[in-house]
């Protein structure tokens, strides 16, 4: 850190005042100093409704200039559209101004009814092809972190440990990535992978498990910290469920949980409060916490809402509403996670349709 400025600060590009307001934390032992919130690339796709590409690019630029320096994307996000949009947006951004991570192993398929489904491929051949395609779309020679997307969907971890991870080790040796990470919804699966891997894993990405309705990630933070593994928290807003807008139709959570969260969102609306801000505040203030929290951003209004929490915390009114929704609604949630739901659907051939 240069004073209060991170290594990614670029004079003439960044808004220095905004950067100084951002909190930065080391990501494990990678040497990467990451911003408190990061850009989640799934927001640049139809997974979360319609978006305008020009507005997305403007949002990316504004986010980076404001001091956000971590970007996460994947081939699965929009069948490559997230990576492609980022490639366009980042052409005019100094490469030293950000860290970027992408993934391998989870991909889009088109179902017979024309809906979008998912497939998983952890083989060496697919992994190498995926890395090269991602770099092409991003317009880069290398990413900072290359991650295996949702390792828990493998039949067992053997192919991840014995084929995919060693292949990514070769990718790093070739200079196409700096570090290796793994991602999954299941915390026990991430823990097992770290315990068994002979390949150095520098980061884990877990999603929707450090939120207002599910704090399970808290129980595993010490395990990852002791092993110098950087922790990335995705889906602070539980993939839209903890916002006033609510979740997409494909959301895998239990219907009763979605109904309760909708009641909380409706309560927030009637009081002129955005539930998403309360959810982000919870994630940022709960300590100890992950190094970076990923936020889905596809317009500057959403960015502004989130930066407001980073810079200014919550008003007394917002804190009172947060207390209310916890007591009136969220404390009644029984099904706090959906672990195994997507994998079981895939096994039965009834995988979620996006």
Tab-separated table of C-alpha atoms in Angstrom:
chain	number	residue	atom	x	y	z
A	1	UNK	CA	0.000	0.000	0.000
A	2	UNK	CA	1.242	3.494	-0.904
A	3	UNK	CA	-0.117	5.449	2.038
A	4	UNK	CA	-3.852	4.832	1.792
A	5	UNK	CA	-3.604	3.920	-1.885
A	6	UNK	CA	-3.544	0.297	-3.150
A	7	UNK	CA	-0.958	-1.051	-5.618
A	8	UNK	CA	-3.628	-0.878	-8.322
A	9	UNK	CA	-3.930	2.922	-8.050
A	10	UNK	CA	-3.107	4.668	-11.326
A	11	UNK	CA	-2.634	8.427	-11.261
A	12	UNK	CA	-4.782	10.100	-13.901
A	13	UNK	CA	-7.195	7.177	-14.156
A	14	UNK	CA	-8.604	6.818	-10.657
A	15	UNK	CA	-10.703	9.167	-8.593
A	16	UNK	CA	-8.165	9.452	-5.773
A	17	UNK	CA	-10.697	10.708	-3.217
A	18	UNK	CA	-12.988	7.722	-3.881
A	19	UNK	CA	-10.076	5.271	-3.778
A	20	UNK	CA	-9.032	6.577	-0.365
A	21	UNK	CA	-12.539	5.836	0.927
A	22	UNK	CA	-12.325	2.200	-0.143
A	23	UNK	CA	-11.022	-0.461	2.216
A	24	UNK	CA	-8.444	-2.917	0.850
A	25	UNK	CA	-7.398	-6.313	2.204
A	26	UNK	CA	-4.745	-8.915	1.239
A	27	UNK	CA	-6.194	-11.920	-0.585
A	28	UNK	CA	-4.580	-14.844	1.216
A	29	UNK	CA	-0.875	-15.030	0.427
A	30	UNK	CA	-1.243	-14.004	-3.239
A	31	UNK	CA	0.065	-10.495	-2.705
A	32	UNK	CA	-3.098	-9.130	-4.317
A	33	UNK	CA	-4.586	-6.267	-2.273
A	34	UNK	CA	-8.287	-6.341	-3.100
A	35	UNK	CA	-11.075	-3.827	-2.612
A	36	UNK	CA	-13.798	-4.475	-0.061
A	37	UNK	CA	-16.324	-5.004	-2.848
A	38	UNK	CA	-15.694	-6.454	-6.291
A	39	UNK	CA	-17.500	-6.674	-9.621
A	40	UNK	CA	-19.503	-9.858	-10.172
A	41	UNK	CA	-19.615	-10.554	-13.897
A	42	UNK	CA	-22.852	-12.571	-13.821
A	43	UNK	CA	-24.676	-9.238	-13.792
A	44	UNK	CA	-23.624	-8.609	-17.391
A	45	UNK	CA	-25.925	-11.324	-18.700
A	46	UNK	CA	-29.602	-12.166	-19.122
A	47	UNK	CA	-29.374	-14.312	-15.977
A	48	UNK	CA	-30.628	-11.266	-14.110
A	49	UNK	CA	-32.889	-9.731	-16.713
A	50	UNK	CA	-32.262	-7.309	-19.546
A	51	UNK	CA	-29.209	-5.090	-19.604
A	52	UNK	CA	-27.775	-2.375	-21.837
A	53	UNK	CA	-24.218	-3.052	-22.965
A	54	UNK	CA	-23.214	0.624	-23.147
A	55	UNK	CA	-24.530	1.178	-19.619
A	56	UNK	CA	-22.696	-1.912	-18.368
A	57	UNK	CA	-19.415	-0.647	-19.831
A	58	UNK	CA	-19.971	2.788	-18.286
A	59	UNK	CA	-20.704	1.083	-14.949
A	60	UNK	CA	-17.491	-0.960	-15.121
A	61	UNK	CA	-15.459	2.176	-15.834
A	62	UNK	CA	-17.085	4.110	-12.998
A	63	UNK	CA	-16.625	1.208	-10.579
A	64	UNK	CA	-12.933	0.870	-11.365
A	65	UNK	CA	-12.284	4.608	-11.163
A	66	UNK	CA	-14.035	4.580	-7.777
A	67	UNK	CA	-11.492	2.134	-6.391
A	68	UNK	CA	-13.101	-1.267	-6.993
A	69	UNK	CA	-10.193	-3.351	-8.254
A	70	UNK	CA	-11.420	-6.961	-8.340
A	71	UNK	CA	-13.450	-8.436	-11.203
A	72	UNK	CA	-14.888	-11.943	-11.349
A	73	UNK	CA	-16.350	-13.531	-14.475
A	74	UNK	CA	-16.842	-16.943	-16.112
A	75	UNK	CA	-17.598	-18.586	-19.476
A	76	UNK	CA	-20.954	-19.695	-18.050
A	77	UNK	CA	-22.087	-16.109	-17.540
A	78	UNK	CA	-24.085	-15.451	-20.672
A	79	UNK	CA	-22.260	-18.117	-22.677
A	80	UNK	CA	-19.204	-15.888	-22.768
A	81	UNK	CA	-21.036	-12.561	-23.042
A	82	UNK	CA	-19.762	-11.415	-19.644
A	83	UNK	CA	-16.158	-12.005	-20.690
A	84	UNK	CA	-16.783	-10.370	-24.060
A	85	UNK	CA	-18.299	-7.237	-22.509
A	86	UNK	CA	-15.437	-7.020	-20.042
A	87	UNK	CA	-13.012	-7.330	-22.938
A	88	UNK	CA	-14.614	-4.309	-24.581
A	89	UNK	CA	-14.776	-2.313	-21.347
A	90	UNK	CA	-11.214	-3.000	-20.252
A	91	UNK	CA	-9.574	-2.017	-23.535
A	92	UNK	CA	-9.291	1.567	-22.303
A	93	UNK	CA	-8.394	0.727	-18.690
A	94	UNK	CA	-4.759	0.415	-17.542
A	95	UNK	CA	-4.094	-3.279	-16.912
A	96	UNK	CA	-2.405	-2.518	-13.599
A	97	UNK	CA	-5.606	-0.870	-12.316
A	98	UNK	CA	-7.464	-4.122	-11.597
A	99	UNK	CA	-7.288	-7.827	-10.843
A	100	UNK	CA	-9.438	-10.198	-12.861
A	101	UNK	CA	-10.486	-13.799	-12.361
A	102	UNK	CA	-12.319	-16.147	-14.669
A	103	UNK	CA	-13.227	-19.816	-14.505
A	104	UNK	CA	-13.291	-23.181	-16.249
A	105	UNK	CA	-15.529	-26.287	-16.094
A	106	UNK	CA	-19.083	-24.858	-16.094
A	107	UNK	CA	-20.621	-24.064	-19.468
A	108	UNK	CA	-23.887	-23.192	-21.178
A	109	UNK	CA	-25.950	-25.676	-23.179
A	110	UNK	CA	-29.153	-25.047	-25.103
A	111	UNK	CA	-32.012	-27.352	-24.114
A	112	UNK	CA	-34.427	-28.855	-26.689
A	113	UNK	CA	-37.035	-26.272	-25.649
A	114	UNK	CA	-34.502	-23.502	-26.419
A	115	UNK	CA	-33.999	-22.641	-22.753
A	116	UNK	CA	-30.444	-22.375	-21.450
A	117	UNK	CA	-29.034	-25.161	-19.323
A	118	UNK	CA	-25.655	-26.159	-17.916
A	119	UNK	CA	-22.937	-28.746	-18.412
A	120	UNK	CA	-19.735	-29.471	-16.482
A	121	UNK	CA	-16.431	-30.608	-17.950
A	122	UNK	CA	-13.308	-30.880	-15.774
A	123	UNK	CA	-11.114	-32.633	-18.348
A	124	UNK	CA	-7.686	-31.320	-19.328
A	125	UNK	CA	-8.704	-30.800	-22.967
A	126	UNK	CA	-11.767	-28.744	-22.092
A	127	UNK	CA	-9.857	-26.792	-19.450
A	128	UNK	CA	-7.104	-25.726	-21.831
A	129	UNK	CA	-9.589	-24.774	-24.547
A	130	UNK	CA	-11.640	-22.822	-22.031
A	131	UNK	CA	-8.671	-20.807	-20.782
A	132	UNK	CA	-7.656	-19.822	-24.313
A	133	UNK	CA	-11.225	-18.866	-25.248
A	134	UNK	CA	-11.581	-16.744	-22.136
A	135	UNK	CA	-8.320	-14.909	-22.784
A	136	UNK	CA	-9.418	-14.276	-26.352
A	137	UNK	CA	-12.760	-12.791	-25.276
A	138	UNK	CA	-11.141	-10.722	-22.538
A	139	UNK	CA	-8.426	-9.521	-24.894
A	140	UNK	CA	-5.683	-10.460	-22.432
A	141	UNK	CA	-2.554	-12.544	-22.265
A	142	UNK	CA	-3.239	-13.617	-18.677
A	143	UNK	CA	-5.714	-13.377	-15.819
A	144	UNK	CA	-4.796	-12.977	-12.181
A	145	UNK	CA	-6.778	-15.979	-10.947
A	146	UNK	CA	-8.087	-18.969	-12.901
A	147	UNK	CA	-10.788	-20.822	-10.972
A	148	UNK	CA	-12.574	-24.154	-11.281
A	149	UNK	CA	-16.252	-23.325	-11.386
A	150	UNK	CA	-18.450	-25.255	-8.937
A	151	UNK	CA	-16.236	-28.205	-8.101
A	152	UNK	CA	-19.095	-29.884	-6.240
A	153	UNK	CA	-20.835	-30.792	-9.492
A	154	UNK	CA	-18.106	-33.287	-10.333
A	155	UNK	CA	-19.111	-36.910	-9.811
A	156	UNK	CA	-16.419	-36.890	-7.125
A	157	UNK	CA	-13.426	-34.653	-6.513
A	158	UNK	CA	-10.934	-37.060	-8.104
A	159	UNK	CA	-11.144	-35.538	-11.587
A	160	UNK	CA	-10.835	-32.048	-10.097
A	161	UNK	CA	-7.791	-33.043	-8.035
A	162	UNK	CA	-6.062	-35.326	-10.529
A	163	UNK	CA	-6.821	-33.675	-13.867
A	164	UNK	CA	-8.286	-30.172	-13.723
A	165	UNK	CA	-6.030	-28.723	-11.015
A	166	UNK	CA	-2.770	-30.126	-12.494
A	167	UNK	CA	-3.857	-28.730	-15.869
A	168	UNK	CA	-4.347	-25.292	-14.339
A	169	UNK	CA	-0.919	-25.611	-12.748
A	170	UNK	CA	0.463	-25.910	-16.273
A	171	UNK	CA	-1.611	-22.897	-17.310
A	172	UNK	CA	0.064	-20.880	-14.540
A	173	UNK	CA	3.523	-22.116	-15.569
A	174	UNK	CA	2.797	-20.939	-19.124
A	175	UNK	CA	2.031	-17.455	-17.796
A	176	UNK	CA	-1.672	-17.447	-18.669
A	177	UNK	CA	-2.712	-17.016	-15.031
A	178	UNK	CA	-0.983	-16.064	-11.793
A	179	UNK	CA	-2.951	-18.062	-9.236
A	180	UNK	CA	-5.435	-20.933	-8.996
A	181	UNK	CA	-8.782	-20.845	-7.205
A	182	UNK	CA	-11.787	-23.119	-6.710
A	183	UNK	CA	-15.432	-22.165	-6.326
A	184	UNK	CA	-18.512	-23.903	-4.981
A	185	UNK	CA	-21.702	-23.396	-2.983
A	186	UNK	CA	-20.829	-26.281	-0.659
A	187	UNK	CA	-18.360	-25.225	2.015
A	188	UNK	CA	-17.541	-28.799	3.024
A	189	UNK	CA	-16.597	-29.543	-0.604
A	190	UNK	CA	-14.277	-26.529	-0.729
A	191	UNK	CA	-12.681	-27.604	2.544
A	192	UNK	CA	-12.148	-31.164	1.306
A	193	UNK	CA	-10.580	-29.912	-1.906
A	194	UNK	CA	-8.122	-27.703	-0.026
A	195	UNK	CA	-7.232	-30.601	2.300
A	196	UNK	CA	-6.646	-33.096	-0.486
A	197	UNK	CA	-5.070	-30.984	-3.205
A	198	UNK	CA	-1.403	-31.402	-4.065
A	199	UNK	CA	-1.667	-28.296	-6.250
A	200	UNK	CA	-1.403	-24.903	-4.559
A	201	UNK	CA	-4.892	-23.374	-4.317
A	202	UNK	CA	-4.668	-19.669	-3.548
A	203	UNK	CA	-8.331	-18.726	-3.256
A	204	UNK	CA	-11.820	-20.043	-2.764
A	205	UNK	CA	-15.027	-18.408	-3.932
A	206	UNK	CA	-18.141	-19.321	-1.987
A	207	UNK	CA	-21.479	-17.708	-2.716
A	208	UNK	CA	-24.682	-16.856	-0.862
A	209	UNK	CA	-23.350	-18.255	2.449
A	210	UNK	CA	-22.338	-14.995	4.184
A	211	UNK	CA	-25.662	-13.202	4.120
A	212	UNK	CA	-28.639	-12.066	6.157
A	213	UNK	CA	-30.211	-15.526	5.853
A	214	UNK	CA	-27.173	-17.841	5.812
A	215	UNK	CA	-23.896	-17.161	7.630
A	216	UNK	CA	-22.413	-20.642	7.184
A	217	UNK	CA	-19.196	-19.309	5.638
A	218	UNK	CA	-18.283	-17.779	9.014
A	219	UNK	CA	-17.678	-21.258	10.415
A	220	UNK	CA	-15.011	-22.000	7.783
A	221	UNK	CA	-13.074	-18.722	7.674
A	222	UNK	CA	-10.504	-19.799	10.255
A	223	UNK	CA	-9.800	-23.021	8.326
A	224	UNK	CA	-9.045	-21.101	5.120
A	225	UNK	CA	-7.099	-18.373	6.932
A	226	UNK	CA	-4.769	-20.904	8.582
A	227	UNK	CA	-3.909	-22.219	5.120
A	228	UNK	CA	-3.353	-18.729	3.644
A	229	UNK	CA	-6.253	-19.242	1.241
A	230	UNK	CA	-7.935	-16.004	0.172
A	231	UNK	CA	-11.705	-15.999	0.645
A	232	UNK	CA	-14.014	-14.398	-1.929
A	233	UNK	CA	-17.671	-13.993	-1.043
A	234	UNK	CA	-20.066	-14.071	-3.977
A	235	UNK	CA	-23.781	-13.286	-4.077
A	236	UNK	CA	-24.026	-10.979	-1.067
A	237	UNK	CA	-27.622	-10.425	-2.177
A	238	UNK	CA	-28.256	-14.171	-2.535
A	239	UNK	CA	-28.548	-13.908	-6.318
A	240	UNK	CA	-31.216	-11.207	-6.137
A	241	UNK	CA	-33.284	-12.754	-3.357
A	242	UNK	CA	-32.161	-10.113	-0.843
A	243	UNK	CA	-33.204	-7.119	-2.934
A	244	UNK	CA	-36.460	-5.243	-3.361
A	245	UNK	CA	-36.686	-6.628	-6.888
A	246	UNK	CA	-36.519	-10.244	-5.733
A	247	UNK	CA	-35.078	-13.425	-7.276
A	248	UNK	CA	-35.259	-14.659	-10.854
A	249	UNK	CA	-37.648	-17.554	-11.649
A	250	UNK	CA	-34.734	-20.017	-11.799
A	251	UNK	CA	-33.533	-19.276	-8.266
A	252	UNK	CA	-32.909	-22.616	-6.445
A	253	UNK	CA	-33.925	-21.508	-2.930
A	254	UNK	CA	-36.909	-23.086	-1.156
A	255	UNK	CA	-40.192	-21.395	-2.121
A	256	UNK	CA	-41.013	-20.540	1.478
A	257	UNK	CA	-37.635	-18.843	1.876
A	258	UNK	CA	-38.232	-16.809	-1.274
A	259	UNK	CA	-41.647	-15.777	0.024
A	260	UNK	CA	-40.202	-14.608	3.338
A	261	UNK	CA	-37.489	-12.618	1.592
A	262	UNK	CA	-40.127	-11.069	-0.664
A	263	UNK	CA	-42.049	-9.992	2.432
A	264	UNK	CA	-38.866	-8.399	3.756
A	265	UNK	CA	-38.333	-6.649	0.425
A	266	UNK	CA	-41.924	-5.392	0.344
A	267	UNK	CA	-41.523	-4.083	3.889
A	268	UNK	CA	-38.388	-2.223	2.803
A	269	UNK	CA	-40.203	-0.746	-0.204
A	270	UNK	CA	-42.994	0.658	1.950
A	271	UNK	CA	-40.360	2.426	4.075
A	272	UNK	CA	-38.342	3.749	1.128
A	273	UNK	CA	-35.390	1.469	1.803
A	274	UNK	CA	-33.507	-0.906	-0.526
A	275	UNK	CA	-33.111	-4.373	0.993
A	276	UNK	CA	-29.926	-4.872	-1.018
A	277	UNK	CA	-28.207	-2.088	0.910
A	278	UNK	CA	-29.077	-3.745	4.206
A	279	UNK	CA	-27.729	-7.066	2.912
A	280	UNK	CA	-24.440	-5.487	1.851
A	281	UNK	CA	-24.090	-3.658	5.170
A	282	UNK	CA	-24.491	-6.972	6.998
A	283	UNK	CA	-21.749	-8.605	4.924
A	284	UNK	CA	-19.331	-5.687	5.253
A	285	UNK	CA	-19.713	-5.251	9.004
A	286	UNK	CA	-19.753	-8.886	10.133
A	287	UNK	CA	-16.251	-9.719	11.349
A	288	UNK	CA	-14.149	-11.589	10.664
A	289	UNK	CA	-15.113	-11.527	7.021
A	290	UNK	CA	-13.938	-12.507	3.530
A	291	UNK	CA	-11.365	-10.384	1.714
A	292	UNK	CA	-13.779	-9.226	-0.986
A	293	UNK	CA	-17.531	-9.304	-1.533
A	294	UNK	CA	-18.738	-9.604	-5.145
A	295	UNK	CA	-21.631	-7.414	-6.239
A	296	UNK	CA	-23.693	-7.870	-9.400
A	297	UNK	CA	-23.576	-4.502	-11.173
A	298	UNK	CA	-25.161	-3.776	-14.541
A	299	UNK	CA	-25.994	-0.075	-14.163
A	300	UNK	CA	-24.618	2.947	-12.369
A	301	UNK	CA	-27.633	3.295	-10.085
A	302	UNK	CA	-26.922	-0.113	-8.536
A	303	UNK	CA	-23.260	0.815	-8.259
A	304	UNK	CA	-24.175	4.058	-6.498
A	305	UNK	CA	-26.415	2.221	-3.997
A	306	UNK	CA	-23.579	-0.138	-3.096
A	307	UNK	CA	-20.830	2.486	-2.939
A	308	UNK	CA	-23.039	4.539	-0.649
A	309	UNK	CA	-22.949	1.724	1.904
A	310	UNK	CA	-19.172	1.354	1.549
A	311	UNK	CA	-18.595	5.079	2.001
A	312	UNK	CA	-21.353	6.094	4.410
A	313	UNK	CA	-22.639	2.970	6.182
A	314	UNK	CA	-26.369	3.017	7.151
A	315	UNK	CA	-28.558	5.812	8.465
A	316	UNK	CA	-30.423	5.366	11.756
A	317	UNK	CA	-33.582	4.761	9.735
A	318	UNK	CA	-31.916	1.995	7.726
A	319	UNK	CA	-30.546	0.381	10.875
A	320	UNK	CA	-34.031	0.339	12.373
A	321	UNK	CA	-35.475	-1.272	9.239
A	322	UNK	CA	-32.674	-3.854	9.302
A	323	UNK	CA	-33.605	-4.717	12.865
A	324	UNK	CA	-37.275	-4.936	11.882
A	325	UNK	CA	-36.820	-7.277	8.918
A	326	UNK	CA	-34.609	-9.590	10.956
A	327	UNK	CA	-37.219	-9.831	13.703
A	328	UNK	CA	-40.376	-9.840	11.582
A	329	UNK	CA	-39.249	-11.942	8.622
A	330	UNK	CA	-35.739	-13.332	8.265
A	331	UNK	CA	-35.666	-14.951	11.709
A	332	UNK	CA	-38.488	-17.180	10.442
A	333	UNK	CA	-36.451	-18.666	7.594
A	334	UNK	CA	-36.164	-22.430	8.096
A	335	UNK	CA	-34.494	-23.445	4.825
A	336	UNK	CA	-31.355	-21.317	5.021
A	337	UNK	CA	-29.543	-22.940	2.105
A	338	UNK	CA	-30.270	-24.948	-1.036
A	339	UNK	CA	-27.243	-27.240	-0.893
A	340	UNK	CA	-27.652	-30.233	-3.181
A	341	UNK	CA	-30.760	-28.920	-4.940
A	342	UNK	CA	-29.057	-28.047	-8.223
A	343	UNK	CA	-26.889	-31.168	-8.255
A	344	UNK	CA	-29.887	-33.416	-7.658
A	345	UNK	CA	-31.807	-31.673	-10.436
A	346	UNK	CA	-28.894	-32.209	-12.798
A	347	UNK	CA	-28.712	-35.891	-11.834
A	348	UNK	CA	-32.408	-36.318	-12.602
A	349	UNK	CA	-32.098	-34.479	-15.902
A	350	UNK	CA	-34.285	-31.650	-14.639
A	351	UNK	CA	-31.550	-29.057	-14.199
A	352	UNK	CA	-32.558	-25.472	-13.620
A	353	UNK	CA	-33.384	-23.556	-16.785
A	354	UNK	CA	-31.903	-20.108	-17.017
